[in-house]
PDB file of C-alpha atoms and ligand atoms in Angstrom:
ATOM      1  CA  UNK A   1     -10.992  66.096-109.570  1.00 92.00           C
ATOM      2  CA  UNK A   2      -9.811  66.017-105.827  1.00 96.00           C
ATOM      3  CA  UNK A   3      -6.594  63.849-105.256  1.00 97.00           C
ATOM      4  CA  UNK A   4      -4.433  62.980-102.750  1.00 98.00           C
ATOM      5  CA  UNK A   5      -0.950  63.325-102.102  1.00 98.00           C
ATOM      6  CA  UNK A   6      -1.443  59.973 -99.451  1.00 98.00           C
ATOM      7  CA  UNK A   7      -3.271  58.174-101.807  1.00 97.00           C
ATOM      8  CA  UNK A   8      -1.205  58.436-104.897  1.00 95.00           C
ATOM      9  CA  UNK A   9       0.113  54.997-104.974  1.00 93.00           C
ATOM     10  CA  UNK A  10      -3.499  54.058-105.314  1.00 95.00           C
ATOM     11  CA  UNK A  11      -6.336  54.761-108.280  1.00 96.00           C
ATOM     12  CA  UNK A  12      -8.915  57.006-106.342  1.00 97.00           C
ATOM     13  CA  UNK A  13     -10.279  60.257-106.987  1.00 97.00           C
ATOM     14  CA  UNK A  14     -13.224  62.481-105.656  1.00 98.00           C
ATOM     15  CA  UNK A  15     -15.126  64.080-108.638  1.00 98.00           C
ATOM     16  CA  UNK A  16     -16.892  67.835-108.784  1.00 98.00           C
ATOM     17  CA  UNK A  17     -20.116  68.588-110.204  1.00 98.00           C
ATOM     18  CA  UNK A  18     -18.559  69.971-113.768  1.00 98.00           C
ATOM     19  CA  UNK A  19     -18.490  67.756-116.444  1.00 97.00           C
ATOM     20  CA  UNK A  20     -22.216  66.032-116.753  1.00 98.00           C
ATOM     21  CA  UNK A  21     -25.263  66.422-119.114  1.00 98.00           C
ATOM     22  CA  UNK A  22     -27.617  66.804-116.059  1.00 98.00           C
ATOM     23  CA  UNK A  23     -29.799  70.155-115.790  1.00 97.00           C
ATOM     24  CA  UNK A  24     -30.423  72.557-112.878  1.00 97.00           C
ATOM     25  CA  UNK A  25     -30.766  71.866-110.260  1.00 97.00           C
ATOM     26  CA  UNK A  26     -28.594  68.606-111.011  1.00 98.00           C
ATOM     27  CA  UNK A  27     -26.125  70.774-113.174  1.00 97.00           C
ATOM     28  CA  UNK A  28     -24.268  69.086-114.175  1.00 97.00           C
ATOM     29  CA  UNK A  29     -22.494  65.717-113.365  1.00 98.00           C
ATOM     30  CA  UNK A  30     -25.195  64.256-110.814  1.00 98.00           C
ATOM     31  CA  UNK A  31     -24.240  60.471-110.535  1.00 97.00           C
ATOM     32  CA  UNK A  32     -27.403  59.718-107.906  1.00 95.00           C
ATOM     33  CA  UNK A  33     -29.821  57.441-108.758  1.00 91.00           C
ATOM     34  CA  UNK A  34     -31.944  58.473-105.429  1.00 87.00           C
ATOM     35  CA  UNK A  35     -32.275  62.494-107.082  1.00 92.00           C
ATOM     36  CA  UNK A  36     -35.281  63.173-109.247  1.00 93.00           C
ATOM     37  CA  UNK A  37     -32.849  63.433-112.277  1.00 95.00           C
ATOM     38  CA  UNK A  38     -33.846  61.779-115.328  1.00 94.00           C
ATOM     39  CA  UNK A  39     -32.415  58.082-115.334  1.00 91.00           C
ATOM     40  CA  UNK A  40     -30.746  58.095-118.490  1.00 92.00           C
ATOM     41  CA  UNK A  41     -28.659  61.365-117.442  1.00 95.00           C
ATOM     42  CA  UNK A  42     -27.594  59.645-114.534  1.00 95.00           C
ATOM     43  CA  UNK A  43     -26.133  56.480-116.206  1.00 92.00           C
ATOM     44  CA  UNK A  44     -24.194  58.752-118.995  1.00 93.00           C
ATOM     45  CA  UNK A  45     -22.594  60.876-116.099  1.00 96.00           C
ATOM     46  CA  UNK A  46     -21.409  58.031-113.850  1.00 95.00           C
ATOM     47  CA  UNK A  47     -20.016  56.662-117.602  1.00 93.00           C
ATOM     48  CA  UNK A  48     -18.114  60.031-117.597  1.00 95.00           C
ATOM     49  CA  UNK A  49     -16.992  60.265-114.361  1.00 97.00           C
ATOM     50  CA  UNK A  50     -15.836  56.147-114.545  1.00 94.00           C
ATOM     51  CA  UNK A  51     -14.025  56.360-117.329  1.00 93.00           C
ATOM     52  CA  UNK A  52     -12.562  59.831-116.944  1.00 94.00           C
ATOM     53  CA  UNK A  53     -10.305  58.143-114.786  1.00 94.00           C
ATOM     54  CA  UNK A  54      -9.597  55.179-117.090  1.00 94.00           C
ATOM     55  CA  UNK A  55     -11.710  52.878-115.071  1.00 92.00           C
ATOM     56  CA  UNK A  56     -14.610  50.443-117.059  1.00 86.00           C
ATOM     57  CA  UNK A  57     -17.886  50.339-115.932  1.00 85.00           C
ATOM     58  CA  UNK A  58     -18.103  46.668-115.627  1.00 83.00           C
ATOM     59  CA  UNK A  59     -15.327  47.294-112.812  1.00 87.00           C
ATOM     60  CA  UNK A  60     -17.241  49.430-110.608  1.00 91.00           C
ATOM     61  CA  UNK A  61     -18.993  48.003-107.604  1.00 92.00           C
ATOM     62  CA  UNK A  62     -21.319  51.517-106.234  1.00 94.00           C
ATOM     63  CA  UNK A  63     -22.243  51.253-102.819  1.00 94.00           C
ATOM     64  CA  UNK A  64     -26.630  51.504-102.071  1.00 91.00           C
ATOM     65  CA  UNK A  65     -26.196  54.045 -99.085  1.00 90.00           C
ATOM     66  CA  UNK A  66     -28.590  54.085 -96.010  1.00 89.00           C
ATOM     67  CA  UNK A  67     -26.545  55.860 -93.811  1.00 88.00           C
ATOM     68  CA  UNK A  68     -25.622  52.916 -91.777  1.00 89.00           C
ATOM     69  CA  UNK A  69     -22.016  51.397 -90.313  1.00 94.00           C
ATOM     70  CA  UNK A  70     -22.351  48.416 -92.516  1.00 95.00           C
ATOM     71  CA  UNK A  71     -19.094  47.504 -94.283  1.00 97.00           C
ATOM     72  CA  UNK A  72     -18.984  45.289 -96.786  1.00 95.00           C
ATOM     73  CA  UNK A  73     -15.445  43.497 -97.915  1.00 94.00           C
ATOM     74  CA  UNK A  74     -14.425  42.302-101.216  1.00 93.00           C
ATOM     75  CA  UNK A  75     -11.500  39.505-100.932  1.00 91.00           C
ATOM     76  CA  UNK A  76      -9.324  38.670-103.652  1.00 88.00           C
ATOM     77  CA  UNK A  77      -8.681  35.193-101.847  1.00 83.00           C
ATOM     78  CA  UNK A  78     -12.789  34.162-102.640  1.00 78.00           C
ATOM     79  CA  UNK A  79     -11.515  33.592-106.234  1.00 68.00           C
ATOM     80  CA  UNK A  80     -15.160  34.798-107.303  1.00 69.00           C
ATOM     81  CA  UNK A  81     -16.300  36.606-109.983  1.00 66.00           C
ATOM     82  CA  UNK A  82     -17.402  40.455-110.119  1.00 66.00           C
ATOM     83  CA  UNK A  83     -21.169  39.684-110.301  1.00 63.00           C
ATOM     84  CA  UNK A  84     -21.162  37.335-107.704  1.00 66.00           C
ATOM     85  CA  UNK A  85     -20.218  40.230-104.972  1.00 63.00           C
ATOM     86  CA  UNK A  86     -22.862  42.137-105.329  1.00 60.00           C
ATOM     87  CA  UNK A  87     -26.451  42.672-105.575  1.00 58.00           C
ATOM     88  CA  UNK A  88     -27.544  41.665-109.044  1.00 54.00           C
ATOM     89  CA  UNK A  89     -29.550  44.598-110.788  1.00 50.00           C
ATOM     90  CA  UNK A  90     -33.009  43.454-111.560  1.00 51.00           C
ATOM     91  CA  UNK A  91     -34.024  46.254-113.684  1.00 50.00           C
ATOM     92  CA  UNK A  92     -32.567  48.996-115.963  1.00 49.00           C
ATOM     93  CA  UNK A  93     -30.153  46.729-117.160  1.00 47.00           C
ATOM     94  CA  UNK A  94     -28.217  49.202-119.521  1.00 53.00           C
ATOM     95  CA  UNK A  95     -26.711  50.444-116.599  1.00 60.00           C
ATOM     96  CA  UNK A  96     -24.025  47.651-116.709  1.00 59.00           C
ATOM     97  CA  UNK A  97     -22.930  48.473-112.558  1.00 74.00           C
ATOM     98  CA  UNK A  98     -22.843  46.482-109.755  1.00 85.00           C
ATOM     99  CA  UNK A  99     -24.491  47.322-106.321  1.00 87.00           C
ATOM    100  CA  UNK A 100     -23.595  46.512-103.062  1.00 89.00           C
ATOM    101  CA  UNK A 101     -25.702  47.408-100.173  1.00 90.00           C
ATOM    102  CA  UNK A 102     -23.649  49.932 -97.412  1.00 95.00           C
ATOM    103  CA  UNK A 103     -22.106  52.912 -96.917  1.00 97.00           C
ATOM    104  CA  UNK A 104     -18.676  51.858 -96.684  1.00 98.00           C
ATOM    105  CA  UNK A 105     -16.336  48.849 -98.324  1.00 97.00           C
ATOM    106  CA  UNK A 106     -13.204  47.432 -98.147  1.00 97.00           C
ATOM    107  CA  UNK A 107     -11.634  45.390-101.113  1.00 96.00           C
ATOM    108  CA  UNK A 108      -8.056  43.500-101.864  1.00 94.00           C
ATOM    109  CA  UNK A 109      -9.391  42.544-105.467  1.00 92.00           C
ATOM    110  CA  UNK A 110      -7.336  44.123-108.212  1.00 89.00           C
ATOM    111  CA  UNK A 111      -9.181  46.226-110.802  1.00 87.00           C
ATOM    112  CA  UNK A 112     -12.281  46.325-108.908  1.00 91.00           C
ATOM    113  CA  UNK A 113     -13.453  50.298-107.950  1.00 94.00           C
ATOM    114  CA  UNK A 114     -15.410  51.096-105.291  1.00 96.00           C
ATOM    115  CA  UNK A 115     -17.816  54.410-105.980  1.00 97.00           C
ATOM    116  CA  UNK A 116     -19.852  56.289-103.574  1.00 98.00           C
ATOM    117  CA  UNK A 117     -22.064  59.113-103.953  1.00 98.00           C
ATOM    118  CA  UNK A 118     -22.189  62.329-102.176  1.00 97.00           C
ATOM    119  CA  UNK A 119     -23.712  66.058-101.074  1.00 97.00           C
ATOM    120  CA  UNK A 120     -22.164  67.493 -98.218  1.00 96.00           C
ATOM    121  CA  UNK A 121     -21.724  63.917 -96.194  1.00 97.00           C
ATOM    122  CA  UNK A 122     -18.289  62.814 -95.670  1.00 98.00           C
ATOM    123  CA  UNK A 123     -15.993  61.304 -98.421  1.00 98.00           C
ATOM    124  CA  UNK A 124     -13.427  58.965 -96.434  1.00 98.00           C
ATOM    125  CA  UNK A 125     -10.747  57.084 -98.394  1.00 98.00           C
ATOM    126  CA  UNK A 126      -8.603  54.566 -96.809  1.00 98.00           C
ATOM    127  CA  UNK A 127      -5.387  52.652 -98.061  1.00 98.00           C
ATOM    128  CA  UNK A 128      -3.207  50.046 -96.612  1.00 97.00           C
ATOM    129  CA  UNK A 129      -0.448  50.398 -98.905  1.00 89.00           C
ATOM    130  CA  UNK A 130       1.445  47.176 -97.402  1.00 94.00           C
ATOM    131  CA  UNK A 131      -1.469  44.882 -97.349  1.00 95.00           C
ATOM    132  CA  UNK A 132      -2.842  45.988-100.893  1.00 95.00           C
ATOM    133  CA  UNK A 133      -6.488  47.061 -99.206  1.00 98.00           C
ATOM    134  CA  UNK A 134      -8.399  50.060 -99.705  1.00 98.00           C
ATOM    135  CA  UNK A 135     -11.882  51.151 -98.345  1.00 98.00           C
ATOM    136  CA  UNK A 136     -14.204  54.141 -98.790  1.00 98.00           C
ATOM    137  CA  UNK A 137     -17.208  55.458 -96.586  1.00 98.00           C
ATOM    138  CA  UNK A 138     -19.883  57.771 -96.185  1.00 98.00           C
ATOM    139  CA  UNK A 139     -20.035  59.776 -93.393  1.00 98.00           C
ATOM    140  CA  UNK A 140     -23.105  61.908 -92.837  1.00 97.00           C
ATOM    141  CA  UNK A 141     -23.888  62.908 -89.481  1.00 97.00           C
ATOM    142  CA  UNK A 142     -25.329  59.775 -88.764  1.00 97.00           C
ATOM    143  CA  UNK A 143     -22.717  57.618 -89.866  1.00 97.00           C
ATOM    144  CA  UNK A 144     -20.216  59.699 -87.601  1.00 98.00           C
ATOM    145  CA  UNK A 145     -22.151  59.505 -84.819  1.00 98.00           C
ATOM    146  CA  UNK A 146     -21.993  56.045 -84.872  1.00 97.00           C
ATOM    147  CA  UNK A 147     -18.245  55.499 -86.088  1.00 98.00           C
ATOM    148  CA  UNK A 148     -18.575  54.283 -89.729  1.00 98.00           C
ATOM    149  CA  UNK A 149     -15.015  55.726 -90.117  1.00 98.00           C
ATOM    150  CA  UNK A 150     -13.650  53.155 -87.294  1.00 98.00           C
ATOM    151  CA  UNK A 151     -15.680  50.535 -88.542  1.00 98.00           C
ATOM    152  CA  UNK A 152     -13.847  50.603 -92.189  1.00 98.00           C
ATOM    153  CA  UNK A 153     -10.468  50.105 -89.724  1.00 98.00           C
ATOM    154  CA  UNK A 154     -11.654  47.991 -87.656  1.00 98.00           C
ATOM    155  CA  UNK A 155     -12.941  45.727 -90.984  1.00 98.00           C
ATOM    156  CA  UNK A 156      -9.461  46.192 -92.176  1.00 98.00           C
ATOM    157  CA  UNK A 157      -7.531  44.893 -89.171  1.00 98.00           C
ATOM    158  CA  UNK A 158     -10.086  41.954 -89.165  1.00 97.00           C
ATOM    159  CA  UNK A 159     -10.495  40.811 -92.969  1.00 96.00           C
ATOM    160  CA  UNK A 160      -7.124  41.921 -94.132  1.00 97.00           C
ATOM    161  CA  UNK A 161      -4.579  42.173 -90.868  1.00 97.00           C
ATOM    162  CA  UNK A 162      -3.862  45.327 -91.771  1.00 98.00           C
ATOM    163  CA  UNK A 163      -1.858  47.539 -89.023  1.00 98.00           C
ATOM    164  CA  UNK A 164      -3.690  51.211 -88.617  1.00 98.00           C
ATOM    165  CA  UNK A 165      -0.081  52.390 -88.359  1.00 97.00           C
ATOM    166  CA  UNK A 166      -0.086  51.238 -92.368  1.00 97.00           C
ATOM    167  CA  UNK A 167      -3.226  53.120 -92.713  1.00 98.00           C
ATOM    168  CA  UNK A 168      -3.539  56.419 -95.153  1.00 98.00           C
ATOM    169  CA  UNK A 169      -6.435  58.469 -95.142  1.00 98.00           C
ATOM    170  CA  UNK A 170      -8.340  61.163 -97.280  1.00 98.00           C
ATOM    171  CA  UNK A 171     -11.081  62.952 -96.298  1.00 98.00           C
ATOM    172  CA  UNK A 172     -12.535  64.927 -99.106  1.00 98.00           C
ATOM    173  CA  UNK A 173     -15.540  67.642 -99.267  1.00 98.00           C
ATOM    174  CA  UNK A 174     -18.288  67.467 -97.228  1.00 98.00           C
ATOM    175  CA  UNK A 175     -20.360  70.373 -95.452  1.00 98.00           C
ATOM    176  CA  UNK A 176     -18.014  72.213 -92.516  1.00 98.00           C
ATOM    177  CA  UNK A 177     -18.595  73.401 -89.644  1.00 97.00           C
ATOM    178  CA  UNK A 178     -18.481  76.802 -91.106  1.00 97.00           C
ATOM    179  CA  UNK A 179     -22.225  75.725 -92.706  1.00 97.00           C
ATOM    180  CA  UNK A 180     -23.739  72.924 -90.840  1.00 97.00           C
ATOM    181  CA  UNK A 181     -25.742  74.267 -87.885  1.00 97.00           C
ATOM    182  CA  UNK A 182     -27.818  70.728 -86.023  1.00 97.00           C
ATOM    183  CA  UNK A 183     -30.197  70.074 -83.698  1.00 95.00           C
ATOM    184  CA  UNK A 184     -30.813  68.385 -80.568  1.00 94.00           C
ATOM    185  CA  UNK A 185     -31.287  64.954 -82.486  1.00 96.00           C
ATOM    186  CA  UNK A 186     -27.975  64.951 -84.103  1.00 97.00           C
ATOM    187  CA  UNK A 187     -25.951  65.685 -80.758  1.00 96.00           C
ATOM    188  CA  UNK A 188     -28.052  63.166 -79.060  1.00 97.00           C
ATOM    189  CA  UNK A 189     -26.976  60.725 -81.506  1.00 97.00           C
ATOM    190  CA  UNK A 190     -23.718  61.380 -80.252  1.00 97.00           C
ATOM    191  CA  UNK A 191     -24.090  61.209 -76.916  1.00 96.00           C
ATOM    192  CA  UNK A 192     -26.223  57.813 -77.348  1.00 96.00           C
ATOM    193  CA  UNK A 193     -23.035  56.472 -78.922  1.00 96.00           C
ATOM    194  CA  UNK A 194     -20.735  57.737 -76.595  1.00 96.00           C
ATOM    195  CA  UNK A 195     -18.497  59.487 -79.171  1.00 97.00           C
ATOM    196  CA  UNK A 196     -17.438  62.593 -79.265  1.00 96.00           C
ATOM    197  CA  UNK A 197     -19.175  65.210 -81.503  1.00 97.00           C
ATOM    198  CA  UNK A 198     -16.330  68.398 -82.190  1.00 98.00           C
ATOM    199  CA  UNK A 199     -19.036  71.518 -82.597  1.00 97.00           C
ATOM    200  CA  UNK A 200     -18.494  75.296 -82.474  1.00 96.00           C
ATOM    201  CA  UNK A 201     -20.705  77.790 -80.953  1.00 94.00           C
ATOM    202  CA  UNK A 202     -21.918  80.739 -81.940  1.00 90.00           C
ATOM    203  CA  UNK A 203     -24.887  83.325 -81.037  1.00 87.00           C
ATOM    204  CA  UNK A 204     -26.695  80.189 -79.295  1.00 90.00           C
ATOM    205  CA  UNK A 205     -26.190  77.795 -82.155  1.00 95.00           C
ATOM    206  CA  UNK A 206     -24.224  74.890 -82.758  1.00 97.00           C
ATOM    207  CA  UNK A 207     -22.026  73.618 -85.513  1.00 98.00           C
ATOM    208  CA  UNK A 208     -20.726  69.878 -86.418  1.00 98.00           C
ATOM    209  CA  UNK A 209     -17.317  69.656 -87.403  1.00 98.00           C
ATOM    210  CA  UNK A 210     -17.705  66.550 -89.138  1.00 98.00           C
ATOM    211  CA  UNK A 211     -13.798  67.074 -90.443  1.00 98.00           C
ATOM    212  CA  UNK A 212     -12.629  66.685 -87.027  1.00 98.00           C
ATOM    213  CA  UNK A 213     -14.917  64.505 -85.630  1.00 98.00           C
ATOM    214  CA  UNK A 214     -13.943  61.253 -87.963  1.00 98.00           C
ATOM    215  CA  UNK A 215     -10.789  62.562 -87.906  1.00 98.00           C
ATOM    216  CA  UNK A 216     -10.521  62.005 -84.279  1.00 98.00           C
ATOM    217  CA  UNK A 217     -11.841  58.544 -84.408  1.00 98.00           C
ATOM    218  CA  UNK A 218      -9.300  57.605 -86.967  1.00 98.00           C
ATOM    219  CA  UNK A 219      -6.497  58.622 -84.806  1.00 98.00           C
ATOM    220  CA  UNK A 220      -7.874  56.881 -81.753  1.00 98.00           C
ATOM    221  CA  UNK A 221      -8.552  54.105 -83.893  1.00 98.00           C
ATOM    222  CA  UNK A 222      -4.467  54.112 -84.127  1.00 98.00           C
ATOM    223  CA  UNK A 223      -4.299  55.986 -87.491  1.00 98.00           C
ATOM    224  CA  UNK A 224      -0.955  58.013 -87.408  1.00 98.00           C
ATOM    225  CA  UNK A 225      -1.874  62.072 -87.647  1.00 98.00           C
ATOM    226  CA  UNK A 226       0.465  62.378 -90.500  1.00 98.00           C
ATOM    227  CA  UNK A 227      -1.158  59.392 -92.340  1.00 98.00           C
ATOM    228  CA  UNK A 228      -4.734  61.455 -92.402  1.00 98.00           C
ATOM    229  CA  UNK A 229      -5.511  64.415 -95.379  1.00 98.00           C
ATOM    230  CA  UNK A 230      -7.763  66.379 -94.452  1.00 98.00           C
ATOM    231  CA  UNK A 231      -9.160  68.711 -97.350  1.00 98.00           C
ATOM    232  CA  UNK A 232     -11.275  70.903 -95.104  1.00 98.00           C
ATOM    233  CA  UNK A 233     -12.926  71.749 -98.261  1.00 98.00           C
ATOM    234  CA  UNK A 234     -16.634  73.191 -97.676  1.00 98.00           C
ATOM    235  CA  UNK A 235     -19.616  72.073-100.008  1.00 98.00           C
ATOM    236  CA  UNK A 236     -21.990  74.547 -98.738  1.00 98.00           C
ATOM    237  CA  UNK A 237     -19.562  77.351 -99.465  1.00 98.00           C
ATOM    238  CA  UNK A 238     -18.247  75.994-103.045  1.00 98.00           C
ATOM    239  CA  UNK A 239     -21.740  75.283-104.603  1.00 97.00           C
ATOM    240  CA  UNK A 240     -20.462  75.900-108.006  1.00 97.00           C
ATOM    241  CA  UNK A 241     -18.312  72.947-107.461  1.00 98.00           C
ATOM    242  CA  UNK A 242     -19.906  70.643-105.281  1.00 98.00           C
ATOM    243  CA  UNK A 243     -23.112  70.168-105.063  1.00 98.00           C
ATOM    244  CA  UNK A 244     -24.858  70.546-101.317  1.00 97.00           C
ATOM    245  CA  UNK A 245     -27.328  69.295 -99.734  1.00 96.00           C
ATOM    246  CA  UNK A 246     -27.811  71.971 -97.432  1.00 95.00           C
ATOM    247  CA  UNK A 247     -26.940  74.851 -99.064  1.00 96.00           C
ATOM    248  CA  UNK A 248     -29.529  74.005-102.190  1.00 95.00           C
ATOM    249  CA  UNK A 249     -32.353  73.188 -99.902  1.00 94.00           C
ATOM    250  CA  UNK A 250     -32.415  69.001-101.137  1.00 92.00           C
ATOM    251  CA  UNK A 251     -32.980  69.768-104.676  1.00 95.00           C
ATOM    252  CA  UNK A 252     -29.146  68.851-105.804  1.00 97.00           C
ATOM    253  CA  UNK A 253     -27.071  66.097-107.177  1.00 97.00           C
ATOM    254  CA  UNK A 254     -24.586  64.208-106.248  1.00 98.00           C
ATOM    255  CA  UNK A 255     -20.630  63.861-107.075  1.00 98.00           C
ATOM    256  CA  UNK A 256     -18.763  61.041-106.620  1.00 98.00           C
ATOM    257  CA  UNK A 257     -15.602  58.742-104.987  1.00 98.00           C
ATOM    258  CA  UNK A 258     -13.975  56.320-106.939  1.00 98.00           C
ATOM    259  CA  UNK A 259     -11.124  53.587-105.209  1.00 98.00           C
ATOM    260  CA  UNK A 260      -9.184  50.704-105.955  1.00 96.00           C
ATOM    261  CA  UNK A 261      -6.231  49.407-106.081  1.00 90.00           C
ATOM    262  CA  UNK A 262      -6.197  49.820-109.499  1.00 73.00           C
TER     263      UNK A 262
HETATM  264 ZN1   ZN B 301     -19.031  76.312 -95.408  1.00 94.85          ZN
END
């Protein structure tokens, strides 16, 4: 499990791919309903990885991710109960989880987790350790190039009042720029947007930092630069541990991020 030091007065952790019942090429703790993994697989590794870190199911609300800016909040102050935040699940019902449909969420609510699902897009954890909030997002490419990272502040500032000066941030594993060669269509994203896209250059190719990119935003989004972690830990290059979308050519799993305030 990836921790960190920022985040410890929070529950939160970003999982590996050790510790599942999933085969190859989703060897071995693939928590992503979207792979071609065999269902039941799925729902007895996301049990694992839940309640590895003490957390029950019936706590976790798992974000539905469609690489969008979409950021969805969960207020203590509604008074409401767990199922009424999220999307009920209309099938499979053994899978006793709750759904919620974005790529990134904020919550005040104690004991409710947030999980997200990953393979070499951006894990991004965010606490407000005054306020009591945390958030979580997924930045791919996509998500980056249209500031999914600010967004989760900017949520923050507006649901909660939280300062980004109060603001701690992780970001975990994804694919780095040592691995993630793109095209015209992702820089054109970028410049669409108008943010900045931090590449490197090499023998006429280009690489995304995606690291530094949201890490950017977050500081110009008033994050303090000794309030963000940065792993710079490579999926691509650590396949045994991570699983990567790139690097195994689609056919992969996916590992996990689990927040709340615990
Ligand atoms: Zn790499």
């Amino acid at each position: 499990l990836i921790r960190f030091d920022l985040l410890q007065t929070v529950a939160h952790a970003v999982g590996t791919r050790h510790g599942g019942i999933s085969t190859p090429p989703y060897d071995t703790l693939n928590l992503g309903y979207g792979t071609r993994d065999e269902e039941y697989r799925v729902v007895e590794n996301r049990r694992r990885f839940v309640e590895s870190l003490g957390v029950a199911r019936s706590s976790v609300v798992a974000g539905r991710l469609s690489h969008g800016t979409q950021v969805r909040t969960f207020r203590s102050s509604d008074h409401r109960s767990l199922n009424s935040y999220v999307t009920p699940v209309r099938s499979v019902s053994d899978r006793r989880e709750a759904f919620f449909d974005a790529d990134a969420a904020v919550s005040d609510v104690p004991e409710l987790f947030l999980l997200l699902t990953f393979a070499d897009c951006v894990p991004i954890l965010f606490a407000d350790r005054r306020r009591g909030v945390v958030g979580a997002a997924h930045a791919g490419w996509r998500g980056t190039a249209r500031g999914i990272a600010v967004e989760v502040v900017r949520t923050m500032r507006r649901e909660f009042g939280s300062n980004p000066r109060d603001m701690v941030i992780g970001i975990g594993p994804s694919i780095g720029p040592c691995c993630y060669e793109v095209g015209g269509e992702v820089l054109a994203a970028f410049a669409q947007s108008g943010l900045e896209a931090v590449t490197r250059q090499s023998n006429g190719s280009t690489s995304l930092d995606l690291w530094t990119t949201n890490e950017r935003q977050l500081l110009e989004a008033g994050v303090a630069p000794e309030n963000i972690e940065n792993k710079r830990l490579c999926t691509s290059c650590n396949v045994d541990d991570f699983f990567s979308h790139r690097a195994e050519h689609g056919a992969t799993g996916r590992f996990g991020l689990l927040i709340g305030r615990g």
